[in-house]
Amino acid sequence: MEINDVRIIKLPKFLDERGNLSFAENYKQIPFEIKRTYWIYDVPGGESRGGHAFRKNHEFIIALSGSFDVIVDDGIQKRTYTLNRSYYGLYVPAGFWREMINFSTNSLALEFGSTHYDPSDYIRDYNVFLKMKRNAEV
Ligand code: TYD
């Protein structure tokens, strides 16, 4: 996958005076089958999360509440995506270094993954990531 495969996907939005509704389905808005979901919340000011890459896991990230930035890095270039609406998701395929920063107060990040949790799928050392990218191992 190339960095151009990383993209913001607009989700359906049903505006209603009773409150709005959005949704996402496997292989429709989300370009993979969801095996896992997790969420990040109560992030103290100035903290960052998720400085790592995945070998196999594809992700789809939504700012359900508040805002934060996701920096995606292919080893050569970095792109920053600001998520601040609950009807946008960021698709991050496997093989990119990604980090989440600038969490607003009370922000809530919802993440879907294409694999079950597997610690061995993580690349946590940036220099190892760069080496793997150079050798096309990820
Ligand atoms: P981690 O992905 O390492 O978060 P970050 O990169 O933002 O620091 O997750 C933190 C801990 O949560 C990790 O040590 C194990 C646990 N965890 C699970 O058990 N299952 C999961 O699906 C995730 C994402 C994390």
mmCIF file of N, CA and C and ligand atoms in Angstrom:
data_model
loop_
_atom_site.group_PDB
_atom_site.id
_atom_site.type_symbol
_atom_site.label_atom_id
_atom_site.label_comp_id
_atom_site.label_asym_id
_atom_site.label_seq_id
_atom_site.Cartn_x
_atom_site.Cartn_y
_atom_site.Cartn_z
ATOM 1 N N MET A 1 0.841 -1.206 0.000
ATOM 2 C CA MET A 1 0.000 0.000 0.000
ATOM 3 C C MET A 1 0.875 1.255 0.000
ATOM 4 N N GLU A 2 0.394 2.276 -0.665
ATOM 5 C CA GLU A 2 1.115 3.551 -0.722
ATOM 6 C C GLU A 2 0.415 4.571 0.139
ATOM 7 N N ILE A 3 1.111 5.670 0.407
ATOM 8 C CA ILE A 3 0.527 6.676 1.296
ATOM 9 C C ILE A 3 -0.772 7.248 0.709
ATOM 10 N N ASN A 4 -0.903 7.193 -0.618
ATOM 11 C CA ASN A 4 -2.160 7.668 -1.226
ATOM 12 C C ASN A 4 -3.347 6.760 -0.914
ATOM 13 N N ASP A 5 -3.056 5.545 -0.422
ATOM 14 C CA ASP A 5 -4.150 4.664 -0.013
ATOM 15 C C ASP A 5 -4.732 5.067 1.344
ATOM 16 N N VAL A 6 -3.980 5.862 2.096
ATOM 17 C CA VAL A 6 -4.500 6.402 3.357
ATOM 18 C C VAL A 6 -5.518 7.464 2.979
ATOM 19 N N ARG A 7 -6.707 7.387 3.524
ATOM 20 C CA ARG A 7 -7.688 8.393 3.110
ATOM 21 C C ARG A 7 -8.787 8.601 4.148
ATOM 22 N N ILE A 8 -9.340 9.804 4.062
ATOM 23 C CA ILE A 8 -10.506 10.147 4.881
ATOM 24 C C ILE A 8 -11.749 9.672 4.127
ATOM 25 N N ILE A 9 -12.598 8.961 4.829
ATOM 26 C CA ILE A 9 -13.829 8.450 4.217
ATOM 27 C C ILE A 9 -15.016 9.105 4.914
ATOM 28 N N LYS A 10 -15.888 9.713 4.107
ATOM 29 C CA LYS A 10 -17.073 10.372 4.687
ATOM 30 C C LYS A 10 -18.155 9.328 4.935
ATOM 31 N N LEU A 11 -18.677 9.316 6.118
ATOM 32 C CA LEU A 11 -19.695 8.327 6.492
ATOM 33 C C LEU A 11 -21.091 8.908 6.267
ATOM 34 N N PRO A 12 -22.077 8.035 6.078
ATOM 35 C CA PRO A 12 -23.453 8.525 5.935
ATOM 36 C C PRO A 12 -23.852 9.294 7.187
ATOM 37 N N LYS A 13 -24.732 10.273 6.997
ATOM 38 C CA LYS A 13 -25.132 11.124 8.113
ATOM 39 C C LYS A 13 -26.623 11.390 7.965
ATOM 40 N N PHE A 14 -27.401 10.952 8.932
ATOM 41 C CA PHE A 14 -28.837 11.215 8.918
ATOM 42 C C PHE A 14 -29.130 12.324 9.910
ATOM 43 N N LEU A 15 -29.417 13.505 9.371
ATOM 44 C CA LEU A 15 -29.709 14.653 10.228
ATOM 45 C C LEU A 15 -31.159 14.546 10.689
ATOM 46 N N ASP A 16 -31.342 14.764 11.956
ATOM 47 C CA ASP A 16 -32.687 14.600 12.534
ATOM 48 C C ASP A 16 -32.792 15.554 13.704
ATOM 49 N N GLU A 17 -33.976 16.145 13.894
ATOM 50 C CA GLU A 17 -34.100 17.061 15.046
ATOM 51 C C GLU A 17 -33.931 16.314 16.362
ATOM 52 N N ARG A 18 -34.118 14.998 16.316
ATOM 53 C CA ARG A 18 -33.957 14.211 17.549
ATOM 54 C C ARG A 18 -32.493 13.881 17.806
ATOM 55 N N GLY A 19 -31.629 14.277 16.863
ATOM 56 C CA GLY A 19 -30.204 13.933 16.976
ATOM 57 C C GLY A 19 -29.767 13.260 15.695
ATOM 58 N N ASN A 20 -28.487 13.329 15.390
ATOM 59 C CA ASN A 20 -27.972 12.799 14.128
ATOM 60 C C ASN A 20 -27.484 11.366 14.279
ATOM 61 N N LEU A 21 -27.415 10.679 13.150
ATOM 62 C CA LEU A 21 -26.993 9.273 13.174
ATOM 63 C C LEU A 21 -26.029 9.007 12.007
ATOM 64 N N SER A 22 -24.949 8.336 12.308
ATOM 65 C CA SER A 22 -24.033 7.885 11.264
ATOM 66 C C SER A 22 -23.741 6.411 11.491
ATOM 67 N N PHE A 23 -23.237 5.757 10.445
ATOM 68 C CA PHE A 23 -22.939 4.325 10.596
ATOM 69 C C PHE A 23 -21.832 3.921 9.635
ATOM 70 N N ALA A 24 -21.331 2.720 9.838
ATOM 71 C CA ALA A 24 -20.309 2.183 8.931
ATOM 72 C C ALA A 24 -20.462 0.672 8.900
ATOM 73 N N GLU A 25 -20.291 0.088 7.714
ATOM 74 C CA GLU A 25 -20.410 -1.362 7.567
ATOM 75 C C GLU A 25 -19.143 -1.933 6.919
ATOM 76 N N ASN A 26 -18.894 -3.201 7.248
ATOM 77 C CA ASN A 26 -17.789 -3.938 6.627
ATOM 78 C C ASN A 26 -17.864 -3.861 5.112
ATOM 79 N N TYR A 27 -16.736 -3.626 4.485
ATOM 80 C CA TYR A 27 -16.598 -3.641 3.024
ATOM 81 C C TYR A 27 -17.448 -2.595 2.316
ATOM 82 N N LYS A 28 -18.129 -1.749 3.087
ATOM 83 C CA LYS A 28 -18.853 -0.650 2.439
ATOM 84 C C LYS A 28 -18.074 0.610 2.753
ATOM 85 N N GLN A 29 -18.429 1.297 3.844
ATOM 86 C CA GLN A 29 -17.636 2.474 4.206
ATOM 87 C C GLN A 29 -16.257 2.058 4.710
ATOM 88 N N ILE A 30 -16.205 0.897 5.393
ATOM 89 C CA ILE A 30 -14.933 0.408 5.942
ATOM 90 C C ILE A 30 -14.343 -0.609 4.958
ATOM 91 N N PRO A 31 -13.120 -0.360 4.462
ATOM 92 C CA PRO A 31 -12.598 -1.196 3.376
ATOM 93 C C PRO A 31 -12.030 -2.535 3.836
ATOM 94 N N PHE A 32 -12.520 -3.091 4.924
ATOM 95 C CA PHE A 32 -12.064 -4.412 5.377
ATOM 96 C C PHE A 32 -13.125 -4.973 6.303
ATOM 97 N N GLU A 33 -12.896 -6.204 6.768
ATOM 98 C CA GLU A 33 -13.828 -6.802 7.722
ATOM 99 C C GLU A 33 -13.345 -6.509 9.137
ATOM 100 N N ILE A 34 -14.211 -5.957 9.948
ATOM 101 C CA ILE A 34 -13.829 -5.578 11.314
ATOM 102 C C ILE A 34 -13.735 -6.833 12.185
ATOM 103 N N LYS A 35 -12.556 -6.972 12.844
ATOM 104 C CA LYS A 35 -12.399 -8.084 13.796
ATOM 105 C C LYS A 35 -12.355 -7.550 15.228
ATOM 106 N N ARG A 36 -12.153 -6.234 15.357
ATOM 107 C CA ARG A 36 -11.846 -5.712 16.686
ATOM 108 C C ARG A 36 -12.223 -4.247 16.733
ATOM 109 N N THR A 37 -12.635 -3.795 17.899
ATOM 110 C CA THR A 37 -12.817 -2.360 18.088
ATOM 111 C C THR A 37 -12.263 -1.966 19.444
ATOM 112 N N TYR A 38 -11.740 -0.784 19.534
ATOM 113 C CA TYR A 38 -11.274 -0.248 20.810
ATOM 114 C C TYR A 38 -11.375 1.266 20.761
ATOM 115 N N TRP A 39 -11.292 1.887 21.918
ATOM 116 C CA TRP A 39 -11.454 3.334 21.935
ATOM 117 C C TRP A 39 -10.490 3.938 22.937
ATOM 118 N N ILE A 40 -10.118 5.175 22.660
ATOM 119 C CA ILE A 40 -9.149 5.897 23.482
ATOM 120 C C ILE A 40 -9.846 7.132 24.026
ATOM 121 N N TYR A 41 -9.740 7.334 25.315
ATOM 122 C CA TYR A 41 -10.501 8.401 25.973
ATOM 123 C C TYR A 41 -9.718 8.878 27.187
ATOM 124 N N ASP A 42 -10.157 9.998 27.767
ATOM 125 C CA ASP A 42 -9.502 10.582 28.955
ATOM 126 C C ASP A 42 -8.003 10.788 28.711
ATOM 127 N N VAL A 43 -7.661 11.248 27.521
ATOM 128 C CA VAL A 43 -6.244 11.489 27.221
ATOM 129 C C VAL A 43 -5.833 12.818 27.859
ATOM 130 N N PRO A 44 -4.840 12.821 28.738
ATOM 131 C CA PRO A 44 -4.415 14.087 29.354
ATOM 132 C C PRO A 44 -3.800 15.022 28.305
ATOM 133 N N GLY A 45 -3.939 16.316 28.532
ATOM 134 C CA GLY A 45 -3.397 17.317 27.605
ATOM 135 C C GLY A 45 -1.926 17.045 27.294
ATOM 136 N N GLY A 46 -1.562 17.155 26.030
ATOM 137 C CA GLY A 46 -0.166 17.021 25.632
ATOM 138 C C GLY A 46 0.279 15.594 25.380
ATOM 139 N N GLU A 47 -0.560 14.611 25.714
ATOM 140 C CA GLU A 47 -0.142 13.214 25.508
ATOM 141 C C GLU A 47 -0.314 12.807 24.047
ATOM 142 N N SER A 48 0.473 11.816 23.630
ATOM 143 C CA SER A 48 0.255 11.225 22.312
ATOM 144 C C SER A 48 0.069 9.729 22.498
ATOM 145 N N ARG A 49 -0.590 9.108 21.536
ATOM 146 C CA ARG A 49 -0.855 7.673 21.588
ATOM 147 C C ARG A 49 -0.467 7.050 20.261
ATOM 148 N N GLY A 50 -0.250 5.750 20.331
ATOM 149 C CA GLY A 50 -0.173 4.983 19.090
ATOM 150 C C GLY A 50 1.042 5.243 18.230
ATOM 151 N N GLY A 51 2.198 5.520 18.811
ATOM 152 C CA GLY A 51 3.407 5.671 18.008
ATOM 153 C C GLY A 51 3.935 4.296 17.634
ATOM 154 N N HIS A 52 3.390 3.721 16.570
ATOM 155 C CA HIS A 52 3.818 2.391 16.127
ATOM 156 C C HIS A 52 3.246 2.108 14.739
ATOM 157 N N ALA A 53 3.649 0.985 14.169
ATOM 158 C CA ALA A 53 3.066 0.522 12.900
ATOM 159 C C ALA A 53 2.555 -0.899 13.115
ATOM 160 N N PHE A 54 1.669 -1.323 12.232
ATOM 161 C CA PHE A 54 1.201 -2.710 12.244
ATOM 162 C C PHE A 54 1.702 -3.420 10.995
ATOM 163 N N ARG A 55 2.043 -4.676 11.161
ATOM 164 C CA ARG A 55 2.455 -5.479 9.999
ATOM 165 C C ARG A 55 1.244 -5.848 9.146
ATOM 166 N N LYS A 56 0.162 -6.264 9.816
ATOM 167 C CA LYS A 56 -0.995 -6.783 9.064
ATOM 168 C C LYS A 56 -2.293 -6.032 9.309
ATOM 169 N N ASN A 57 -2.401 -5.396 10.465
ATOM 170 C CA ASN A 57 -3.689 -4.821 10.861
ATOM 171 C C ASN A 57 -4.008 -3.527 10.101
ATOM 172 N N HIS A 58 -5.164 -3.498 9.471
ATOM 173 C CA HIS A 58 -5.667 -2.265 8.859
ATOM 174 C C HIS A 58 -6.569 -1.574 9.884
ATOM 175 N N GLU A 59 -6.622 -0.276 9.819
ATOM 176 C CA GLU A 59 -7.395 0.460 10.823
ATOM 177 C C GLU A 59 -8.326 1.474 10.185
ATOM 178 N N PHE A 60 -9.362 1.752 10.940
ATOM 179 C CA PHE A 60 -10.292 2.817 10.566
ATOM 180 C C PHE A 60 -10.565 3.597 11.849
ATOM 181 N N ILE A 61 -10.263 4.891 11.822
ATOM 182 C CA ILE A 61 -10.264 5.700 13.044
ATOM 183 C C ILE A 61 -11.309 6.809 12.918
ATOM 184 N N ILE A 62 -12.136 6.949 13.936
ATOM 185 C CA ILE A 62 -13.167 8.006 13.951
ATOM 186 C C ILE A 62 -13.009 8.827 15.225
ATOM 187 N N ALA A 63 -13.118 10.147 15.101
ATOM 188 C CA ALA A 63 -13.208 11.007 16.293
ATOM 189 C C ALA A 63 -14.687 11.098 16.646
ATOM 190 N N LEU A 64 -15.148 10.216 17.522
ATOM 191 C CA LEU A 64 -16.579 10.224 17.871
ATOM 192 C C LEU A 64 -16.941 11.508 18.589
ATOM 193 N N SER A 65 -15.963 12.032 19.323
ATOM 194 C CA SER A 65 -16.188 13.273 20.065
ATOM 195 C C SER A 65 -14.875 14.039 20.083
ATOM 196 N N GLY A 66 -14.954 15.372 20.062
ATOM 197 C CA GLY A 66 -13.748 16.193 20.130
ATOM 198 C C GLY A 66 -12.896 16.059 18.876
ATOM 199 N N SER A 67 -11.607 16.254 19.036
ATOM 200 C CA SER A 67 -10.723 16.229 17.869
ATOM 201 C C SER A 67 -9.320 15.755 18.264
ATOM 202 N N PHE A 68 -8.597 15.285 17.253
ATOM 203 C CA PHE A 68 -7.183 14.926 17.413
ATOM 204 C C PHE A 68 -6.584 14.819 16.020
ATOM 205 N N ASP A 69 -5.271 14.774 15.966
ATOM 206 C CA ASP A 69 -4.568 14.631 14.687
ATOM 207 C C ASP A 69 -3.942 13.241 14.602
ATOM 208 N N VAL A 70 -3.972 12.682 13.418
ATOM 209 C CA VAL A 70 -3.279 11.407 13.188
ATOM 210 C C VAL A 70 -2.163 11.682 12.177
ATOM 211 N N ILE A 71 -0.933 11.398 12.578
ATOM 212 C CA ILE A 71 0.203 11.548 11.666
ATOM 213 C C ILE A 71 0.503 10.171 11.081
ATOM 214 N N VAL A 72 0.482 10.099 9.764
ATOM 215 C CA VAL A 72 0.755 8.836 9.074
ATOM 216 C C VAL A 72 2.057 9.007 8.292
ATOM 217 N N ASP A 73 2.925 8.017 8.400
ATOM 218 C CA ASP A 73 4.292 8.139 7.896
ATOM 219 C C ASP A 73 4.640 6.852 7.145
ATOM 220 N N ASP A 74 5.081 6.991 5.895
ATOM 221 C CA ASP A 74 5.453 5.787 5.129
ATOM 222 C C ASP A 74 6.962 5.549 5.134
ATOM 223 N N GLY A 75 7.664 6.299 5.988
ATOM 224 C CA GLY A 75 9.120 6.166 6.060
ATOM 225 C C GLY A 75 9.826 7.218 5.226
ATOM 226 N N ILE A 76 9.084 7.856 4.316
ATOM 227 C CA ILE A 76 9.659 8.921 3.481
ATOM 228 C C ILE A 76 8.903 10.222 3.731
ATOM 229 N N GLN A 77 7.579 10.133 3.666
ATOM 230 C CA GLN A 77 6.792 11.339 3.929
ATOM 231 C C GLN A 77 5.759 11.113 5.019
ATOM 232 N N LYS A 78 5.401 12.242 5.659
ATOM 233 C CA LYS A 78 4.399 12.207 6.724
ATOM 234 C C LYS A 78 3.210 13.043 6.293
ATOM 235 N N ARG A 79 2.031 12.563 6.603
ATOM 236 C CA ARG A 79 0.828 13.366 6.370
ATOM 237 C C ARG A 79 0.049 13.447 7.672
ATOM 238 N N THR A 80 -0.522 14.618 7.919
ATOM 239 C CA THR A 80 -1.301 14.808 9.147
ATOM 240 C C THR A 80 -2.775 14.974 8.791
ATOM 241 N N TYR A 81 -3.595 14.187 9.439
ATOM 242 C CA TYR A 81 -5.043 14.246 9.223
ATOM 243 C C TYR A 81 -5.699 14.698 10.526
ATOM 244 N N THR A 82 -6.492 15.760 10.442
ATOM 245 C CA THR A 82 -7.233 16.208 11.623
ATOM 246 C C THR A 82 -8.625 15.585 11.580
ATOM 247 N N LEU A 83 -8.952 14.878 12.639
ATOM 248 C CA LEU A 83 -10.302 14.293 12.738
ATOM 249 C C LEU A 83 -11.072 15.099 13.776
ATOM 250 N N ASN A 84 -12.185 15.673 13.370
ATOM 251 C CA ASN A 84 -12.953 16.511 14.297
ATOM 252 C C ASN A 84 -14.458 16.436 14.067
ATOM 253 N N ARG A 85 -14.894 15.436 13.304
ATOM 254 C CA ARG A 85 -16.321 15.219 13.071
ATOM 255 C C ARG A 85 -16.599 13.728 13.206
ATOM 256 N N SER A 86 -17.774 13.395 13.753
ATOM 257 C CA SER A 86 -18.050 11.974 13.993
ATOM 258 C C SER A 86 -18.509 11.259 12.730
ATOM 259 N N TYR A 87 -18.593 11.971 11.602
ATOM 260 C CA TYR A 87 -19.013 11.329 10.357
ATOM 261 C C TYR A 87 -17.875 11.256 9.334
ATOM 262 N N TYR A 88 -16.640 11.345 9.831
ATOM 263 C CA TYR A 88 -15.477 11.083 8.985
ATOM 264 C C TYR A 88 -14.630 10.000 9.626
ATOM 265 N N GLY A 89 -14.097 9.098 8.813
ATOM 266 C CA GLY A 89 -13.175 8.095 9.327
ATOM 267 C C GLY A 89 -11.878 8.163 8.548
ATOM 268 N N LEU A 90 -10.795 7.784 9.180
ATOM 269 C CA LEU A 90 -9.500 7.732 8.497
ATOM 270 C C LEU A 90 -9.113 6.271 8.320
ATOM 271 N N TYR A 91 -8.914 5.883 7.062
ATOM 272 C CA TYR A 91 -8.460 4.523 6.763
ATOM 273 C C TYR A 91 -6.935 4.518 6.726
ATOM 274 N N VAL A 92 -6.348 3.691 7.593
ATOM 275 C CA VAL A 92 -4.890 3.554 7.615
ATOM 276 C C VAL A 92 -4.557 2.082 7.363
ATOM 277 N N PRO A 93 -4.117 1.741 6.158
ATOM 278 C CA PRO A 93 -3.755 0.352 5.880
ATOM 279 C C PRO A 93 -2.552 -0.076 6.722
ATOM 280 N N ALA A 94 -2.307 -1.365 6.776
ATOM 281 C CA ALA A 94 -1.128 -1.877 7.476
ATOM 282 C C ALA A 94 0.140 -1.317 6.839
ATOM 283 N N GLY A 95 1.195 -1.220 7.635
ATOM 284 C CA GLY A 95 2.493 -0.866 7.073
ATOM 285 C C GLY A 95 2.851 0.602 7.142
ATOM 286 N N PHE A 96 2.102 1.383 7.919
ATOM 287 C CA PHE A 96 2.430 2.802 8.100
ATOM 288 C C PHE A 96 2.673 3.091 9.574
ATOM 289 N N TRP A 97 3.684 3.912 9.827
ATOM 290 C CA TRP A 97 3.870 4.411 11.186
ATOM 291 C C TRP A 97 2.779 5.437 11.434
ATOM 292 N N ARG A 98 2.096 5.338 12.572
ATOM 293 C CA ARG A 98 1.029 6.315 12.836
ATOM 294 C C ARG A 98 1.041 6.707 14.297
ATOM 295 N N GLU A 99 0.742 7.963 14.503
ATOM 296 C CA GLU A 99 0.751 8.513 15.853
ATOM 297 C C GLU A 99 -0.428 9.457 15.993
ATOM 298 N N MET A 100 -1.015 9.480 17.174
ATOM 299 C CA MET A 100 -2.180 10.348 17.423
ATOM 300 C C MET A 100 -1.783 11.404 18.442
ATOM 301 N N ILE A 101 -2.011 12.672 18.071
ATOM 302 C CA ILE A 101 -1.597 13.783 18.933
ATOM 303 C C ILE A 101 -2.703 14.837 19.006
ATOM 304 N N ASN A 102 -2.461 15.859 19.828
ATOM 305 C CA ASN A 102 -3.365 17.024 19.921
ATOM 306 C C ASN A 102 -4.801 16.648 20.276
ATOM 307 N N PHE A 103 -4.959 15.749 21.221
ATOM 308 C CA PHE A 103 -6.309 15.379 21.646
ATOM 309 C C PHE A 103 -6.968 16.564 22.359
ATOM 310 N N SER A 104 -8.181 16.882 21.961
ATOM 311 C CA SER A 104 -8.913 17.934 22.679
ATOM 312 C C SER A 104 -9.492 17.342 23.969
ATOM 313 N N THR A 105 -9.891 18.220 24.862
ATOM 314 C CA THR A 105 -10.508 17.763 26.114
ATOM 315 C C THR A 105 -11.747 16.931 25.792
ATOM 316 N N ASN A 106 -11.893 15.838 26.483
ATOM 317 C CA ASN A 106 -13.046 14.944 26.317
ATOM 318 C C ASN A 106 -13.146 14.311 24.930
ATOM 319 N N SER A 107 -12.030 14.242 24.209
ATOM 320 C CA SER A 107 -12.119 13.595 22.898
ATOM 321 C C SER A 107 -12.234 12.081 23.073
ATOM 322 N N LEU A 108 -12.845 11.481 22.074
ATOM 323 C CA LEU A 108 -13.077 10.036 22.098
ATOM 324 C C LEU A 108 -12.724 9.487 20.722
ATOM 325 N N ALA A 109 -11.698 8.643 20.681
ATOM 326 C CA ALA A 109 -11.250 8.050 19.413
ATOM 327 C C ALA A 109 -11.745 6.613 19.348
ATOM 328 N N LEU A 110 -12.527 6.313 18.318
ATOM 329 C CA LEU A 110 -12.996 4.943 18.107
ATOM 330 C C LEU A 110 -12.171 4.337 16.982
ATOM 331 N N GLU A 111 -11.662 3.129 17.211
ATOM 332 C CA GLU A 111 -10.835 2.484 16.185
ATOM 333 C C GLU A 111 -11.383 1.098 15.860
ATOM 334 N N PHE A 112 -11.421 0.798 14.581
ATOM 335 C CA PHE A 112 -11.744 -0.550 14.134
ATOM 336 C C PHE A 112 -10.484 -1.161 13.552
ATOM 337 N N GLY A 113 -10.300 -2.449 13.803
ATOM 338 C CA GLY A 113 -9.129 -3.137 13.274
ATOM 339 C C GLY A 113 -9.546 -4.351 12.465
ATOM 340 N N SER A 114 -8.696 -4.727 11.530
ATOM 341 C CA SER A 114 -8.999 -5.878 10.666
ATOM 342 C C SER A 114 -8.491 -7.189 11.244
ATOM 343 N N THR A 115 -7.736 -7.111 12.362
ATOM 344 C CA THR A 115 -7.222 -8.347 12.983
ATOM 345 C C THR A 115 -7.543 -8.337 14.477
ATOM 346 N N HIS A 116 -7.503 -9.507 15.065
ATOM 347 C CA HIS A 116 -7.585 -9.591 16.526
ATOM 348 C C HIS A 116 -6.303 -9.021 17.115
ATOM 349 N N TYR A 117 -6.361 -8.638 18.371
ATOM 350 C CA TYR A 117 -5.174 -8.075 19.022
ATOM 351 C C TYR A 117 -4.035 -9.088 19.019
ATOM 352 N N ASP A 118 -2.885 -8.645 18.556
ATOM 353 C CA ASP A 118 -1.721 -9.530 18.487
ATOM 354 C C ASP A 118 -0.473 -8.674 18.700
ATOM 355 N N PRO A 119 0.140 -8.771 19.879
ATOM 356 C CA PRO A 119 1.304 -7.930 20.154
ATOM 357 C C PRO A 119 2.417 -8.094 19.117
ATOM 358 N N SER A 120 2.508 -9.279 18.494
ATOM 359 C CA SER A 120 3.602 -9.489 17.534
ATOM 360 C C SER A 120 3.334 -8.778 16.206
ATOM 361 N N ASP A 121 2.135 -8.227 16.045
ATOM 362 C CA ASP A 121 1.832 -7.473 14.822
ATOM 363 C C ASP A 121 2.361 -6.041 14.900
ATOM 364 N N TYR A 122 2.774 -5.628 16.104
ATOM 365 C CA TYR A 122 3.240 -4.252 16.291
ATOM 366 C C TYR A 122 4.704 -4.099 15.893
ATOM 367 N N ILE A 123 5.028 -2.964 15.263
ATOM 368 C CA ILE A 123 6.423 -2.535 15.119
ATOM 369 C C ILE A 123 6.530 -1.273 15.964
ATOM 370 N N ARG A 124 7.269 -1.352 17.062
ATOM 371 C CA ARG A 124 7.277 -0.246 18.026
ATOM 372 C C ARG A 124 8.546 0.596 17.960
ATOM 373 N N ASP A 125 9.531 0.121 17.187
ATOM 374 C CA ASP A 125 10.803 0.835 17.082
ATOM 375 C C ASP A 125 10.850 1.510 15.701
ATOM 376 N N TYR A 126 10.945 2.846 15.703
ATOM 377 C CA TYR A 126 10.875 3.586 14.439
ATOM 378 C C TYR A 126 12.022 3.207 13.504
ATOM 379 N N ASN A 127 13.205 2.954 14.048
ATOM 380 C CA ASN A 127 14.334 2.587 13.191
ATOM 381 C C ASN A 127 14.135 1.208 12.561
ATOM 382 N N VAL A 128 13.525 0.316 13.316
ATOM 383 C CA VAL A 128 13.192 -1.007 12.753
ATOM 384 C C VAL A 128 12.170 -0.830 11.632
ATOM 385 N N PHE A 129 11.181 0.048 11.878
ATOM 386 C CA PHE A 129 10.166 0.330 10.850
ATOM 387 C C PHE A 129 10.830 0.841 9.563
ATOM 388 N N LEU A 130 11.751 1.805 9.712
ATOM 389 C CA LEU A 130 12.417 2.380 8.533
ATOM 390 C C LEU A 130 13.187 1.310 7.761
ATOM 391 N N LYS A 131 13.858 0.459 8.510
ATOM 392 C CA LYS A 131 14.624 -0.613 7.880
ATOM 393 C C LYS A 131 13.695 -1.576 7.128
ATOM 394 N N MET A 132 12.585 -1.922 7.776
ATOM 395 C CA MET A 132 11.630 -2.837 7.132
ATOM 396 C C MET A 132 11.044 -2.209 5.872
ATOM 397 N N LYS A 133 10.766 -0.904 5.929
ATOM 398 C CA LYS A 133 10.231 -0.208 4.754
ATOM 399 C C LYS A 133 11.246 -0.242 3.606
ATOM 400 N N ARG A 134 12.497 0.035 3.962
ATOM 401 C CA ARG A 134 13.550 0.036 2.930
ATOM 402 C C ARG A 134 13.678 -1.321 2.261
ATOM 403 N N ASN A 135 13.480 -2.379 3.060
ATOM 404 C CA ASN A 135 13.603 -3.748 2.536
ATOM 405 C C ASN A 135 12.271 -4.288 2.021
ATOM 406 N N ALA A 136 11.259 -3.406 1.984
ATOM 407 C CA ALA A 136 9.903 -3.799 1.531
ATOM 408 C C ALA A 136 9.366 -4.991 2.308
ATOM 409 N N GLU A 137 9.681 -5.027 3.596
ATOM 410 C CA GLU A 137 9.188 -6.133 4.438
ATOM 411 C C GLU A 137 7.852 -5.786 5.067
ATOM 412 N N VAL A 138 7.423 -4.550 4.930
ATOM 413 C CA VAL A 138 6.120 -4.158 5.491
ATOM 414 C C VAL A 138 5.463 -3.158 4.555
HETATM 415 P P1 TYD B 1 -1.341 0.132 22.471
HETATM 416 O O1 TYD B 1 -1.886 -0.258 21.133
HETATM 417 O O2 TYD B 1 0.065 -0.244 22.791
HETATM 418 O O3 TYD B 1 -1.558 1.694 22.664
HETATM 419 P P2 TYD B 1 -0.573 2.895 22.298
HETATM 420 O O4 TYD B 1 0.206 2.473 21.104
HETATM 421 O O5 TYD B 1 -1.464 4.066 22.061
HETATM 422 O O6 TYD B 1 0.289 3.081 23.497
HETATM 423 O O7 TYD B 1 -2.304 -0.458 23.596
HETATM 424 C C1 TYD B 1 -2.062 -0.259 24.966
HETATM 425 C C2 TYD B 1 -2.312 -1.548 25.697
HETATM 426 O O8 TYD B 1 -3.663 -1.966 25.542
HETATM 427 C C3 TYD B 1 -1.457 -2.684 25.166
HETATM 428 O O9 TYD B 1 -0.337 -2.887 25.974
HETATM 429 C C4 TYD B 1 -2.353 -3.901 25.224
HETATM 430 C C5 TYD B 1 -3.754 -3.368 25.315
HETATM 431 N N1 TYD B 1 -4.576 -3.628 24.123
HETATM 432 C C6 TYD B 1 -5.294 -4.805 24.046
HETATM 433 O O10 TYD B 1 -5.231 -5.670 24.952
HETATM 434 N N2 TYD B 1 -6.111 -5.020 22.961
HETATM 435 C C7 TYD B 1 -6.206 -4.126 21.954
HETATM 436 O O11 TYD B 1 -6.962 -4.352 20.960
HETATM 437 C C8 TYD B 1 -5.426 -2.918 22.027
HETATM 438 C C9 TYD B 1 -5.485 -1.903 20.919
HETATM 439 C C10 TYD B 1 -4.637 -2.712 23.119
#
